Amino acid sequence: MTLFDGIYPFYLQQRKVFVFDVSTIIVIVVFLTLTCSFLLIIPGIRGRARSYWTLRVLLSLVVGVVIVAVQFTGDWETGWVKANTSYKSFSRAMVNADIGLHVGLAGVNVTLMGNPVNQVNETINYNEHFAWSFDADYDHSYSEGLERGLPSPILYVAEKFTTQSPCGMLRQYRISSHYASATLWVAFCTWVISNMLFSMPVLVYGGYMLLVTGAFMIFSLLSFSTVRNSLMCPIQFGTATLRIGYGGSFWLTLAIGLLCFVAGITVVSLHYFNLDLLKTFFDLHEEKAEEYQEMTEVYVNPHFVNKGLSLSPPSKLNPNKI
């Protein structure tokens, strides 16, 4: 086959790698807006309560943004390999490239980056997404990749997850990711409930809901980890093997889940062993003092006080003069 201006005539132009996921950006922007809104009202909080409020709100927002953001990230499992491989079908051209596999809850991303980026008169920099959620058709996405003429390494890795593949990886990943996502949404709901309970004088129940939030986050990790129980097909590029391991989103979810456990246990323990300290941290003592002050203060009209003082005392009757 011949080249026309450095591009194979029967292939479309390659897709460029995207830098940010739109859904993740939206989640981060929403929580940053809430954070900025809270920072605007911080100066109106007096005394040590300002520090307590800042710590509580920022920790709560971190937990919330992680629970939602990891739903859309693509690094629950990641793997890279450097290999010399064929570039496209019907071509003998070989390229040296880094091939990456990034697994998320909604699908898989296959990355191809040349070393150097410019080889065979092209810019080799790809990041293709193949969705496997229940409302998506993975095989159709793979067929579209074939029609677009994606590079052979991307199609080779993506083929491992098709329904026709003897590996059977698609079914395992689709089910485990679905239940992991569902348990994370339940964790988000319990996080909202815990914040509502912390805004009321039932702090111990807020601690219990934090424990439930951490438990559901751990359940999501266990659900996603079940995919390791099935045999993984080897992904070979010559003598090099692409191996994947848990990525940043997995470990971040684990860390926030443990943080919820620690925070929940701390709140429950303080409720039973040092309730005064817990009320001080949640700024309940000052509210009670203000309520008590409002109930005990008596406002006297000075007009009536002065009028009463100016009146002379009544004279006593002398029975001898009657």
PDB file of C-alpha atoms in Angstrom:
ATOM      1  CA  MET A   1       0.000   0.000   0.000  1.00  0.00           C
ATOM      2  CA  THR A   2       1.108   3.551  -0.683  1.00  0.00           C
ATOM      3  CA  LEU A   3       1.093   6.567   1.552  1.00  0.00           C
ATOM      4  CA  PHE A   4      -0.565   9.902   0.851  1.00  0.00           C
ATOM      5  CA  ASP A   5       1.007  12.778   2.772  1.00  0.00           C
ATOM      6  CA  GLY A   6       2.276  10.336   5.381  1.00  0.00           C
ATOM      7  CA  ILE A   7      -1.151   8.798   6.106  1.00  0.00           C
ATOM      8  CA  TYR A   8      -2.546   5.470   5.009  1.00  0.00           C
ATOM      9  CA  PRO A   9      -5.413   6.249   2.610  1.00  0.00           C
ATOM     10  CA  PHE A  10      -7.890   3.724   4.042  1.00  0.00           C
ATOM     11  CA  TYR A  11      -7.602   5.010   7.657  1.00  0.00           C
ATOM     12  CA  LEU A  12      -9.192   8.001   9.243  1.00  0.00           C
ATOM     13  CA  GLN A  13      -7.070  10.424  11.224  1.00  0.00           C
ATOM     14  CA  GLN A  14      -6.184   9.099  14.662  1.00  0.00           C
ATOM     15  CA  ARG A  15      -7.970  10.363  17.731  1.00  0.00           C
ATOM     16  CA  LYS A  16      -5.867  12.395  20.111  1.00  0.00           C
ATOM     17  CA  VAL A  17      -5.542  11.589  23.772  1.00  0.00           C
ATOM     18  CA  PHE A  18      -7.912  13.534  26.004  1.00  0.00           C
ATOM     19  CA  VAL A  19      -6.535  15.104  29.156  1.00  0.00           C
ATOM     20  CA  PHE A  20      -9.568  15.447  31.446  1.00  0.00           C
ATOM     21  CA  ASP A  21     -12.820  13.567  31.783  1.00  0.00           C
ATOM     22  CA  VAL A  22     -15.775  15.940  31.589  1.00  0.00           C
ATOM     23  CA  SER A  23     -17.794  14.177  34.311  1.00  0.00           C
ATOM     24  CA  THR A  24     -14.882  14.317  36.745  1.00  0.00           C
ATOM     25  CA  ILE A  25     -14.391  18.013  36.040  1.00  0.00           C
ATOM     26  CA  ILE A  26     -18.074  18.714  36.727  1.00  0.00           C
ATOM     27  CA  VAL A  27     -17.909  16.875  40.070  1.00  0.00           C
ATOM     28  CA  ILE A  28     -14.777  18.740  41.129  1.00  0.00           C
ATOM     29  CA  VAL A  29     -16.225  22.108  40.115  1.00  0.00           C
ATOM     30  CA  VAL A  30     -19.418  21.480  42.094  1.00  0.00           C
ATOM     31  CA  PHE A  31     -17.543  20.591  45.274  1.00  0.00           C
ATOM     32  CA  LEU A  32     -15.095  23.470  44.809  1.00  0.00           C
ATOM     33  CA  THR A  33     -18.089  25.795  44.569  1.00  0.00           C
ATOM     34  CA  LEU A  34     -19.427  24.439  47.861  1.00  0.00           C
ATOM     35  CA  THR A  35     -15.993  24.842  49.440  1.00  0.00           C
ATOM     36  CA  CYS A  36     -15.660  28.450  48.266  1.00  0.00           C
ATOM     37  CA  SER A  37     -19.168  29.228  49.507  1.00  0.00           C
ATOM     38  CA  PHE A  38     -18.256  27.909  52.945  1.00  0.00           C
ATOM     39  CA  LEU A  39     -15.003  29.873  53.005  1.00  0.00           C
ATOM     40  CA  LEU A  40     -16.981  33.051  52.415  1.00  0.00           C
ATOM     41  CA  ILE A  41     -18.999  32.548  55.604  1.00  0.00           C
ATOM     42  CA  ILE A  42     -16.035  31.443  57.748  1.00  0.00           C
ATOM     43  CA  PRO A  43     -15.274  35.013  58.962  1.00  0.00           C
ATOM     44  CA  GLY A  44     -18.753  35.175  60.507  1.00  0.00           C
ATOM     45  CA  ILE A  45     -18.040  32.266  62.875  1.00  0.00           C
ATOM     46  CA  ARG A  46     -16.587  33.329  66.224  1.00  0.00           C
ATOM     47  CA  GLY A  47     -13.842  31.874  68.409  1.00  0.00           C
ATOM     48  CA  ARG A  48     -12.619  28.311  68.346  1.00  0.00           C
ATOM     49  CA  ALA A  49     -15.817  27.263  66.594  1.00  0.00           C
ATOM     50  CA  ARG A  50     -14.320  28.639  63.386  1.00  0.00           C
ATOM     51  CA  SER A  51     -11.528  26.034  63.436  1.00  0.00           C
ATOM     52  CA  TYR A  52     -13.933  23.242  64.348  1.00  0.00           C
ATOM     53  CA  TRP A  53     -16.339  24.185  61.555  1.00  0.00           C
ATOM     54  CA  THR A  54     -13.524  24.393  59.007  1.00  0.00           C
ATOM     55  CA  LEU A  55     -12.174  20.963  59.914  1.00  0.00           C
ATOM     56  CA  ARG A  56     -15.592  19.305  59.878  1.00  0.00           C
ATOM     57  CA  VAL A  57     -16.760  20.809  56.606  1.00  0.00           C
ATOM     58  CA  LEU A  58     -13.527  20.264  54.683  1.00  0.00           C
ATOM     59  CA  LEU A  59     -13.249  16.634  55.799  1.00  0.00           C
ATOM     60  CA  SER A  60     -16.879  16.030  54.869  1.00  0.00           C
ATOM     61  CA  LEU A  61     -16.423  17.594  51.432  1.00  0.00           C
ATOM     62  CA  VAL A  62     -13.306  15.502  50.778  1.00  0.00           C
ATOM     63  CA  VAL A  63     -15.250  12.326  51.547  1.00  0.00           C
ATOM     64  CA  GLY A  64     -18.136  13.399  49.313  1.00  0.00           C
ATOM     65  CA  VAL A  65     -16.038  14.426  46.333  1.00  0.00           C
ATOM     66  CA  VAL A  66     -14.047  11.178  46.417  1.00  0.00           C
ATOM     67  CA  ILE A  67     -17.175   9.009  46.574  1.00  0.00           C
ATOM     68  CA  VAL A  68     -18.627  10.716  43.497  1.00  0.00           C
ATOM     69  CA  ALA A  69     -15.445  11.370  41.496  1.00  0.00           C
ATOM     70  CA  VAL A  70     -14.142   7.782  41.529  1.00  0.00           C
ATOM     71  CA  GLN A  71     -17.320   6.747  39.732  1.00  0.00           C
ATOM     72  CA  PHE A  72     -15.981   8.452  36.582  1.00  0.00           C
ATOM     73  CA  THR A  73     -12.228   7.932  36.850  1.00  0.00           C
ATOM     74  CA  GLY A  74     -10.444   5.368  34.728  1.00  0.00           C
ATOM     75  CA  ASP A  75      -7.630   4.178  36.975  1.00  0.00           C
ATOM     76  CA  TRP A  76      -9.134   1.527  39.249  1.00  0.00           C
ATOM     77  CA  GLU A  77      -6.662  -0.801  37.566  1.00  0.00           C
ATOM     78  CA  THR A  78      -3.718   0.324  35.472  1.00  0.00           C
ATOM     79  CA  GLY A  79      -0.845  -1.253  33.616  1.00  0.00           C
ATOM     80  CA  TRP A  80       1.900  -0.201  31.211  1.00  0.00           C
ATOM     81  CA  VAL A  81       4.313  -2.012  28.968  1.00  0.00           C
ATOM     82  CA  LYS A  82       6.983  -0.823  26.537  1.00  0.00           C
ATOM     83  CA  ALA A  83       7.217  -2.884  23.367  1.00  0.00           C
ATOM     84  CA  ASN A  84       8.179  -2.952  19.709  1.00  0.00           C
ATOM     85  CA  THR A  85       4.985  -3.821  17.861  1.00  0.00           C
ATOM     86  CA  SER A  86       3.285  -3.499  14.510  1.00  0.00           C
ATOM     87  CA  TYR A  87       1.457  -0.223  14.095  1.00  0.00           C
ATOM     88  CA  LYS A  88      -1.486  -0.947  11.796  1.00  0.00           C
ATOM     89  CA  SER A  89      -2.925  -3.772   9.783  1.00  0.00           C
ATOM     90  CA  PHE A  90      -1.695  -4.426   6.235  1.00  0.00           C
ATOM     91  CA  SER A  91       1.549  -2.687   7.137  1.00  0.00           C
ATOM     92  CA  ARG A  92       4.972  -3.979   8.110  1.00  0.00           C
ATOM     93  CA  ALA A  93       5.809  -0.782   9.963  1.00  0.00           C
ATOM     94  CA  MET A  94       7.056  -1.384  13.510  1.00  0.00           C
ATOM     95  CA  VAL A  95       6.948   1.227  16.236  1.00  0.00           C
ATOM     96  CA  ASN A  96       8.388   1.517  19.713  1.00  0.00           C
ATOM     97  CA  ALA A  97       5.606   2.599  22.052  1.00  0.00           C
ATOM     98  CA  ASP A  98       4.240   2.570  25.581  1.00  0.00           C
ATOM     99  CA  ILE A  99       0.950   0.681  25.739  1.00  0.00           C
ATOM    100  CA  GLY A 100      -1.306   1.331  28.705  1.00  0.00           C
ATOM    101  CA  LEU A 101      -4.491  -0.247  30.003  1.00  0.00           C
ATOM    102  CA  HIS A 102      -6.680   1.776  32.387  1.00  0.00           C
ATOM    103  CA  VAL A 103      -9.767   0.134  33.864  1.00  0.00           C
ATOM    104  CA  GLY A 104     -12.628   2.155  35.350  1.00  0.00           C
ATOM    105  CA  LEU A 105     -16.092   1.354  36.599  1.00  0.00           C
ATOM    106  CA  ALA A 106     -17.694   2.449  33.321  1.00  0.00           C
ATOM    107  CA  GLY A 107     -15.230   1.024  30.829  1.00  0.00           C
ATOM    108  CA  VAL A 108     -11.632   0.623  29.766  1.00  0.00           C
ATOM    109  CA  ASN A 109      -9.141   3.053  28.228  1.00  0.00           C
ATOM    110  CA  VAL A 110      -6.327   1.805  26.014  1.00  0.00           C
ATOM    111  CA  THR A 111      -3.403   4.194  25.588  1.00  0.00           C
ATOM    112  CA  LEU A 112      -0.735   4.115  22.900  1.00  0.00           C
ATOM    113  CA  MET A 113       2.139   6.599  23.053  1.00  0.00           C
ATOM    114  CA  GLY A 114       5.130   6.385  20.773  1.00  0.00           C
ATOM    115  CA  ASN A 115       8.778   6.572  21.882  1.00  0.00           C
ATOM    116  CA  PRO A 116       9.355   9.079  20.354  1.00  0.00           C
ATOM    117  CA  VAL A 117       5.867  10.382  19.638  1.00  0.00           C
ATOM    118  CA  ASN A 118       6.597  11.077  15.944  1.00  0.00           C
ATOM    119  CA  GLN A 119       7.226   7.820  14.077  1.00  0.00           C
ATOM    120  CA  VAL A 120       6.361   6.468  10.612  1.00  0.00           C
ATOM    121  CA  ASN A 121       5.397  10.015   9.595  1.00  0.00           C
ATOM    122  CA  GLU A 122       2.611  10.131  12.207  1.00  0.00           C
ATOM    123  CA  THR A 123       1.995  11.378  15.728  1.00  0.00           C
ATOM    124  CA  ILE A 124       1.414   8.294  17.842  1.00  0.00           C
ATOM    125  CA  ASN A 125      -0.618   9.496  20.804  1.00  0.00           C
ATOM    126  CA  TYR A 126      -3.908   7.689  21.376  1.00  0.00           C
ATOM    127  CA  ASN A 127      -6.328   7.140  24.229  1.00  0.00           C
ATOM    128  CA  GLU A 128      -9.410   5.169  23.219  1.00  0.00           C
ATOM    129  CA  HIS A 129     -12.342   4.510  25.549  1.00  0.00           C
ATOM    130  CA  PHE A 130     -14.547   1.415  25.315  1.00  0.00           C
ATOM    131  CA  ALA A 131     -17.614   1.503  27.576  1.00  0.00           C
ATOM    132  CA  TRP A 132     -18.971  -1.684  29.140  1.00  0.00           C
ATOM    133  CA  SER A 133     -21.820  -0.450  31.333  1.00  0.00           C
ATOM    134  CA  PHE A 134     -25.169  -2.235  30.948  1.00  0.00           C
ATOM    135  CA  ASP A 135     -26.552   0.595  28.796  1.00  0.00           C
ATOM    136  CA  ALA A 136     -23.542   0.470  26.444  1.00  0.00           C
ATOM    137  CA  ASP A 137     -22.602  -1.957  23.677  1.00  0.00           C
ATOM    138  CA  TYR A 138     -18.945  -2.850  24.030  1.00  0.00           C
ATOM    139  CA  ASP A 139     -18.840  -4.968  20.878  1.00  0.00           C
ATOM    140  CA  HIS A 140     -20.302  -2.096  18.878  1.00  0.00           C
ATOM    141  CA  SER A 141     -17.620   0.255  20.192  1.00  0.00           C
ATOM    142  CA  TYR A 142     -14.982  -2.282  19.217  1.00  0.00           C
ATOM    143  CA  SER A 143     -16.490  -2.622  15.726  1.00  0.00           C
ATOM    144  CA  GLU A 144     -16.393   1.147  15.320  1.00  0.00           C
ATOM    145  CA  GLY A 145     -12.718   1.053  16.249  1.00  0.00           C
ATOM    146  CA  LEU A 146     -12.124  -1.492  13.513  1.00  0.00           C
ATOM    147  CA  GLU A 147     -13.942   0.680  10.985  1.00  0.00           C
ATOM    148  CA  ARG A 148     -11.906   3.729  11.987  1.00  0.00           C
ATOM    149  CA  GLY A 149      -8.685   1.815  11.561  1.00  0.00           C
ATOM    150  CA  LEU A 150      -7.290   2.178  15.046  1.00  0.00           C
ATOM    151  CA  PRO A 151      -3.719   0.985  15.616  1.00  0.00           C
ATOM    152  CA  SER A 152      -3.244  -2.741  16.045  1.00  0.00           C
ATOM    153  CA  PRO A 153      -2.039  -2.607  19.702  1.00  0.00           C
ATOM    154  CA  ILE A 154      -5.233  -0.813  20.788  1.00  0.00           C
ATOM    155  CA  LEU A 155      -7.470  -3.242  18.927  1.00  0.00           C
ATOM    156  CA  TYR A 156      -5.521  -6.217  20.277  1.00  0.00           C
ATOM    157  CA  VAL A 157      -6.012  -5.119  23.889  1.00  0.00           C
ATOM    158  CA  ALA A 158      -9.650  -4.109  23.355  1.00  0.00           C
ATOM    159  CA  GLU A 159     -10.400  -7.482  21.729  1.00  0.00           C
ATOM    160  CA  LYS A 160      -9.610  -9.228  25.032  1.00  0.00           C
ATOM    161  CA  PHE A 161     -12.799  -7.721  26.515  1.00  0.00           C
ATOM    162  CA  THR A 162     -15.245  -8.533  23.714  1.00  0.00           C
ATOM    163  CA  THR A 163     -18.013 -11.088  24.161  1.00  0.00           C
ATOM    164  CA  GLN A 164     -16.487 -13.276  21.423  1.00  0.00           C
ATOM    165  CA  SER A 165     -13.167 -13.444  23.259  1.00  0.00           C
ATOM    166  CA  PRO A 166     -12.481 -16.802  24.971  1.00  0.00           C
ATOM    167  CA  CYS A 167     -11.104 -14.866  27.955  1.00  0.00           C
ATOM    168  CA  GLY A 168     -14.578 -13.951  29.250  1.00  0.00           C
ATOM    169  CA  MET A 169     -13.189 -10.814  30.888  1.00  0.00           C
ATOM    170  CA  LEU A 170     -16.046  -8.536  29.816  1.00  0.00           C
ATOM    171  CA  ARG A 171     -18.705 -10.308  31.881  1.00  0.00           C
ATOM    172  CA  GLN A 172     -16.548 -10.354  35.016  1.00  0.00           C
ATOM    173  CA  TYR A 173     -15.559  -6.704  34.782  1.00  0.00           C
ATOM    174  CA  ARG A 174     -19.056  -5.526  33.843  1.00  0.00           C
ATOM    175  CA  ILE A 175     -20.755  -7.227  36.802  1.00  0.00           C
ATOM    176  CA  SER A 176     -18.104  -6.355  39.388  1.00  0.00           C
ATOM    177  CA  SER A 177     -17.956  -2.726  38.237  1.00  0.00           C
ATOM    178  CA  HIS A 178     -21.738  -2.429  38.258  1.00  0.00           C
ATOM    179  CA  TYR A 179     -22.067  -3.548  41.875  1.00  0.00           C
ATOM    180  CA  ALA A 180     -19.064  -1.500  42.943  1.00  0.00           C
ATOM    181  CA  SER A 181     -20.690   1.601  41.464  1.00  0.00           C
ATOM    182  CA  ALA A 182     -24.034   0.786  43.097  1.00  0.00           C
ATOM    183  CA  THR A 183     -22.501   0.402  46.568  1.00  0.00           C
ATOM    184  CA  LEU A 184     -20.625   3.674  46.122  1.00  0.00           C
ATOM    185  CA  TRP A 185     -23.894   5.492  45.403  1.00  0.00           C
ATOM    186  CA  VAL A 186     -25.337   3.966  48.573  1.00  0.00           C
ATOM    187  CA  ALA A 187     -22.252   5.248  50.417  1.00  0.00           C
ATOM    188  CA  PHE A 188     -22.958   8.710  48.996  1.00  0.00           C
ATOM    189  CA  CYS A 189     -26.514   8.585  50.357  1.00  0.00           C
ATOM    190  CA  THR A 190     -25.328   7.547  53.815  1.00  0.00           C
ATOM    191  CA  TRP A 191     -22.749  10.353  53.689  1.00  0.00           C
ATOM    192  CA  VAL A 192     -25.548  12.861  53.067  1.00  0.00           C
ATOM    193  CA  ILE A 193     -27.580  11.399  55.950  1.00  0.00           C
ATOM    194  CA  SER A 194     -24.572  11.605  58.285  1.00  0.00           C
ATOM    195  CA  ASN A 195     -24.181  15.303  57.514  1.00  0.00           C
ATOM    196  CA  MET A 196     -27.852  15.871  58.262  1.00  0.00           C
ATOM    197  CA  LEU A 197     -27.538  14.053  61.595  1.00  0.00           C
ATOM    198  CA  PHE A 198     -24.436  16.032  62.544  1.00  0.00           C
ATOM    199  CA  SER A 199     -26.425  19.233  62.080  1.00  0.00           C
ATOM    200  CA  MET A 200     -28.855  18.032  64.780  1.00  0.00           C
ATOM    201  CA  PRO A 201     -28.204  17.147  68.434  1.00  0.00           C
ATOM    202  CA  VAL A 202     -27.979  13.404  67.623  1.00  0.00           C
ATOM    203  CA  LEU A 203     -24.231  13.189  67.058  1.00  0.00           C
ATOM    204  CA  VAL A 204     -23.880   9.499  67.868  1.00  0.00           C
ATOM    205  CA  TYR A 205     -26.215   8.565  65.005  1.00  0.00           C
ATOM    206  CA  GLY A 206     -24.115  10.676  62.663  1.00  0.00           C
ATOM    207  CA  GLY A 207     -21.120   8.629  63.796  1.00  0.00           C
ATOM    208  CA  TYR A 208     -23.017   5.425  63.084  1.00  0.00           C
ATOM    209  CA  MET A 209     -23.823   6.629  59.563  1.00  0.00           C
ATOM    210  CA  LEU A 210     -20.144   7.439  58.999  1.00  0.00           C
ATOM    211  CA  LEU A 211     -19.369   3.831  59.890  1.00  0.00           C
ATOM    212  CA  VAL A 212     -22.020   2.695  57.403  1.00  0.00           C
ATOM    213  CA  THR A 213     -20.493   4.987  54.761  1.00  0.00           C
ATOM    214  CA  GLY A 214     -17.054   3.460  55.293  1.00  0.00           C
ATOM    215  CA  ALA A 215     -18.537  -0.034  55.209  1.00  0.00           C
ATOM    216  CA  PHE A 216     -20.201   0.514  51.831  1.00  0.00           C
ATOM    217  CA  MET A 217     -16.970   1.958  50.410  1.00  0.00           C
ATOM    218  CA  ILE A 218     -15.120  -1.172  51.501  1.00  0.00           C
ATOM    219  CA  PHE A 219     -17.915  -3.308  50.016  1.00  0.00           C
ATOM    220  CA  SER A 220     -17.411  -1.541  46.677  1.00  0.00           C
ATOM    221  CA  LEU A 221     -13.711  -2.442  46.759  1.00  0.00           C
ATOM    222  CA  LEU A 222     -14.520  -6.055  47.577  1.00  0.00           C
ATOM    223  CA  SER A 223     -17.021  -6.158  44.720  1.00  0.00           C
ATOM    224  CA  PHE A 224     -14.469  -4.803  42.253  1.00  0.00           C
ATOM    225  CA  SER A 225     -11.795  -7.182  43.554  1.00  0.00           C
ATOM    226  CA  THR A 226     -13.868 -10.243  42.694  1.00  0.00           C
ATOM    227  CA  VAL A 227     -12.702  -9.870  39.098  1.00  0.00           C
ATOM    228  CA  ARG A 228      -9.318 -11.176  40.263  1.00  0.00           C
ATOM    229  CA  ASN A 229     -10.931 -14.517  41.046  1.00  0.00           C
ATOM    230  CA  SER A 230     -11.213 -15.280  37.328  1.00  0.00           C
ATOM    231  CA  LEU A 231      -8.261 -16.195  35.149  1.00  0.00           C
ATOM    232  CA  MET A 232      -6.763 -13.216  33.349  1.00  0.00           C
ATOM    233  CA  CYS A 233      -5.764 -13.709  29.739  1.00  0.00           C
ATOM    234  CA  PRO A 234      -2.156 -12.722  29.085  1.00  0.00           C
ATOM    235  CA  ILE A 235      -1.680  -9.623  26.968  1.00  0.00           C
ATOM    236  CA  GLN A 236       1.541 -10.244  25.052  1.00  0.00           C
ATOM    237  CA  PHE A 237       3.494  -7.904  22.785  1.00  0.00           C
ATOM    238  CA  GLY A 238       6.334 -10.088  21.617  1.00  0.00           C
ATOM    239  CA  THR A 239       8.305 -10.966  24.711  1.00  0.00           C
ATOM    240  CA  ALA A 240       6.756  -8.159  26.787  1.00  0.00           C
ATOM    241  CA  THR A 241       3.650  -8.757  28.888  1.00  0.00           C
ATOM    242  CA  LEU A 242       1.145  -6.101  29.915  1.00  0.00           C
ATOM    243  CA  ARG A 243       0.368  -6.592  33.613  1.00  0.00           C
ATOM    244  CA  ILE A 244      -2.211  -4.567  35.512  1.00  0.00           C
ATOM    245  CA  GLY A 245      -2.601  -3.764  39.191  1.00  0.00           C
ATOM    246  CA  TYR A 246      -4.818  -1.652  41.399  1.00  0.00           C
ATOM    247  CA  GLY A 247      -4.653   2.038  40.508  1.00  0.00           C
ATOM    248  CA  GLY A 248      -5.026   5.365  42.249  1.00  0.00           C
ATOM    249  CA  SER A 249      -8.841   5.378  42.460  1.00  0.00           C
ATOM    250  CA  PHE A 250      -8.862   2.002  44.198  1.00  0.00           C
ATOM    251  CA  TRP A 251      -6.370   3.057  46.867  1.00  0.00           C
ATOM    252  CA  LEU A 252      -7.992   6.469  47.288  1.00  0.00           C
ATOM    253  CA  THR A 253     -11.365   4.824  47.908  1.00  0.00           C
ATOM    254  CA  LEU A 254      -9.735   2.520  50.454  1.00  0.00           C
ATOM    255  CA  ALA A 255      -8.097   5.456  52.244  1.00  0.00           C
ATOM    256  CA  ILE A 256     -11.336   7.463  52.449  1.00  0.00           C
ATOM    257  CA  GLY A 257     -13.249   4.384  53.607  1.00  0.00           C
ATOM    258  CA  LEU A 258     -10.762   3.879  56.440  1.00  0.00           C
ATOM    259  CA  LEU A 259     -11.004   7.596  57.250  1.00  0.00           C
ATOM    260  CA  CYS A 260     -14.775   7.224  57.620  1.00  0.00           C
ATOM    261  CA  PHE A 261     -14.233   4.283  59.951  1.00  0.00           C
ATOM    262  CA  VAL A 262     -11.780   6.262  62.089  1.00  0.00           C
ATOM    263  CA  ALA A 263     -14.050   9.321  62.211  1.00  0.00           C
ATOM    264  CA  GLY A 264     -17.138   7.250  63.006  1.00  0.00           C
ATOM    265  CA  ILE A 265     -15.415   5.268  65.760  1.00  0.00           C
ATOM    266  CA  THR A 266     -14.065   8.508  67.240  1.00  0.00           C
ATOM    267  CA  VAL A 267     -17.509  10.127  67.358  1.00  0.00           C
ATOM    268  CA  VAL A 268     -19.162   7.062  68.890  1.00  0.00           C
ATOM    269  CA  SER A 269     -16.362   6.624  71.453  1.00  0.00           C
ATOM    270  CA  LEU A 270     -16.490  10.277  72.506  1.00  0.00           C
ATOM    271  CA  HIS A 271     -20.250  10.037  72.874  1.00  0.00           C
ATOM    272  CA  TYR A 272     -19.898   7.322  75.501  1.00  0.00           C
ATOM    273  CA  PHE A 273     -16.641   8.360  77.199  1.00  0.00           C
ATOM    274  CA  ASN A 274     -16.259  12.134  76.796  1.00  0.00           C
ATOM    275  CA  LEU A 275     -19.529  13.708  75.723  1.00  0.00           C
ATOM    276  CA  ASP A 276     -18.447  17.227  76.743  1.00  0.00           C
ATOM    277  CA  LEU A 277     -15.478  17.148  74.368  1.00  0.00           C
ATOM    278  CA  LEU A 278     -17.711  15.918  71.543  1.00  0.00           C
ATOM    279  CA  LYS A 279     -20.228  18.702  72.172  1.00  0.00           C
ATOM    280  CA  THR A 280     -17.431  21.250  72.251  1.00  0.00           C
ATOM    281  CA  PHE A 281     -16.130  20.062  68.875  1.00  0.00           C
ATOM    282  CA  PHE A 282     -19.601  20.293  67.353  1.00  0.00           C
ATOM    283  CA  ASP A 283     -20.195  23.661  69.020  1.00  0.00           C
ATOM    284  CA  LEU A 284     -23.195  22.583  71.091  1.00  0.00           C
ATOM    285  CA  HIS A 285     -22.121  24.088  74.446  1.00  0.00           C
ATOM    286  CA  GLU A 286     -22.302  27.651  73.148  1.00  0.00           C
ATOM    287  CA  GLU A 287     -25.771  27.095  71.726  1.00  0.00           C
ATOM    288  CA  LYS A 288     -27.022  25.826  75.087  1.00  0.00           C
ATOM    289  CA  ALA A 289     -25.419  28.759  76.899  1.00  0.00           C
ATOM    290  CA  GLU A 290     -27.103  31.223  74.582  1.00  0.00           C
ATOM    291  CA  GLU A 291     -30.465  29.509  75.039  1.00  0.00           C
ATOM    292  CA  TYR A 292     -30.040  29.562  78.816  1.00  0.00           C
ATOM    293  CA  GLN A 293     -29.092  33.220  78.726  1.00  0.00           C
ATOM    294  CA  GLU A 294     -32.155  34.075  76.666  1.00  0.00           C
ATOM    295  CA  MET A 295     -34.387  32.196  79.117  1.00  0.00           C
ATOM    296  CA  THR A 296     -32.957  33.736  82.316  1.00  0.00           C
ATOM    297  CA  GLU A 297     -32.487  37.365  81.285  1.00  0.00           C
ATOM    298  CA  VAL A 298     -35.251  39.736  82.431  1.00  0.00           C
ATOM    299  CA  TYR A 299     -35.713  43.092  80.769  1.00  0.00           C
ATOM    300  CA  VAL A 300     -37.138  45.801  83.044  1.00  0.00           C
ATOM    301  CA  ASN A 301     -38.690  48.964  81.755  1.00  0.00           C
ATOM    302  CA  PRO A 302     -36.754  51.838  83.427  1.00  0.00           C
ATOM    303  CA  HIS A 303     -39.805  54.123  83.219  1.00  0.00           C
ATOM    304  CA  PHE A 304     -41.761  52.025  85.679  1.00  0.00           C
ATOM    305  CA  VAL A 305     -38.722  51.565  87.937  1.00  0.00           C
ATOM    306  CA  ASN A 306     -38.146  55.321  88.246  1.00  0.00           C
ATOM    307  CA  LYS A 307     -41.825  55.972  88.771  1.00  0.00           C
ATOM    308  CA  GLY A 308     -41.985  53.442  91.573  1.00  0.00           C
ATOM    309  CA  LEU A 309     -38.991  54.946  93.340  1.00  0.00           C
ATOM    310  CA  SER A 310     -40.403  58.452  93.170  1.00  0.00           C
ATOM    311  CA  LEU A 311     -43.642  57.478  95.016  1.00  0.00           C
ATOM    312  CA  SER A 312     -43.623  58.031  98.783  1.00  0.00           C
ATOM    313  CA  PRO A 313     -44.383  55.052 101.003  1.00  0.00           C
ATOM    314  CA  PRO A 314     -47.960  54.878 102.390  1.00  0.00           C
ATOM    315  CA  SER A 315     -48.545  56.323 105.924  1.00  0.00           C
ATOM    316  CA  LYS A 316     -49.480  54.081 108.792  1.00  0.00           C
ATOM    317  CA  LEU A 317     -52.788  54.574 110.656  1.00  0.00           C
ATOM    318  CA  ASN A 318     -52.545  55.513 114.326  1.00  0.00           C
ATOM    319  CA  PRO A 319     -55.412  53.945 116.272  1.00  0.00           C
ATOM    320  CA  ASN A 320     -55.077  56.567 119.053  1.00  0.00           C
ATOM    321  CA  LYS A 321     -56.149  59.309 116.614  1.00  0.00           C
ATOM    322  CA  ILE A 322     -59.307  57.544 115.523  1.00  0.00           C
TER     323      ILE A 322
END
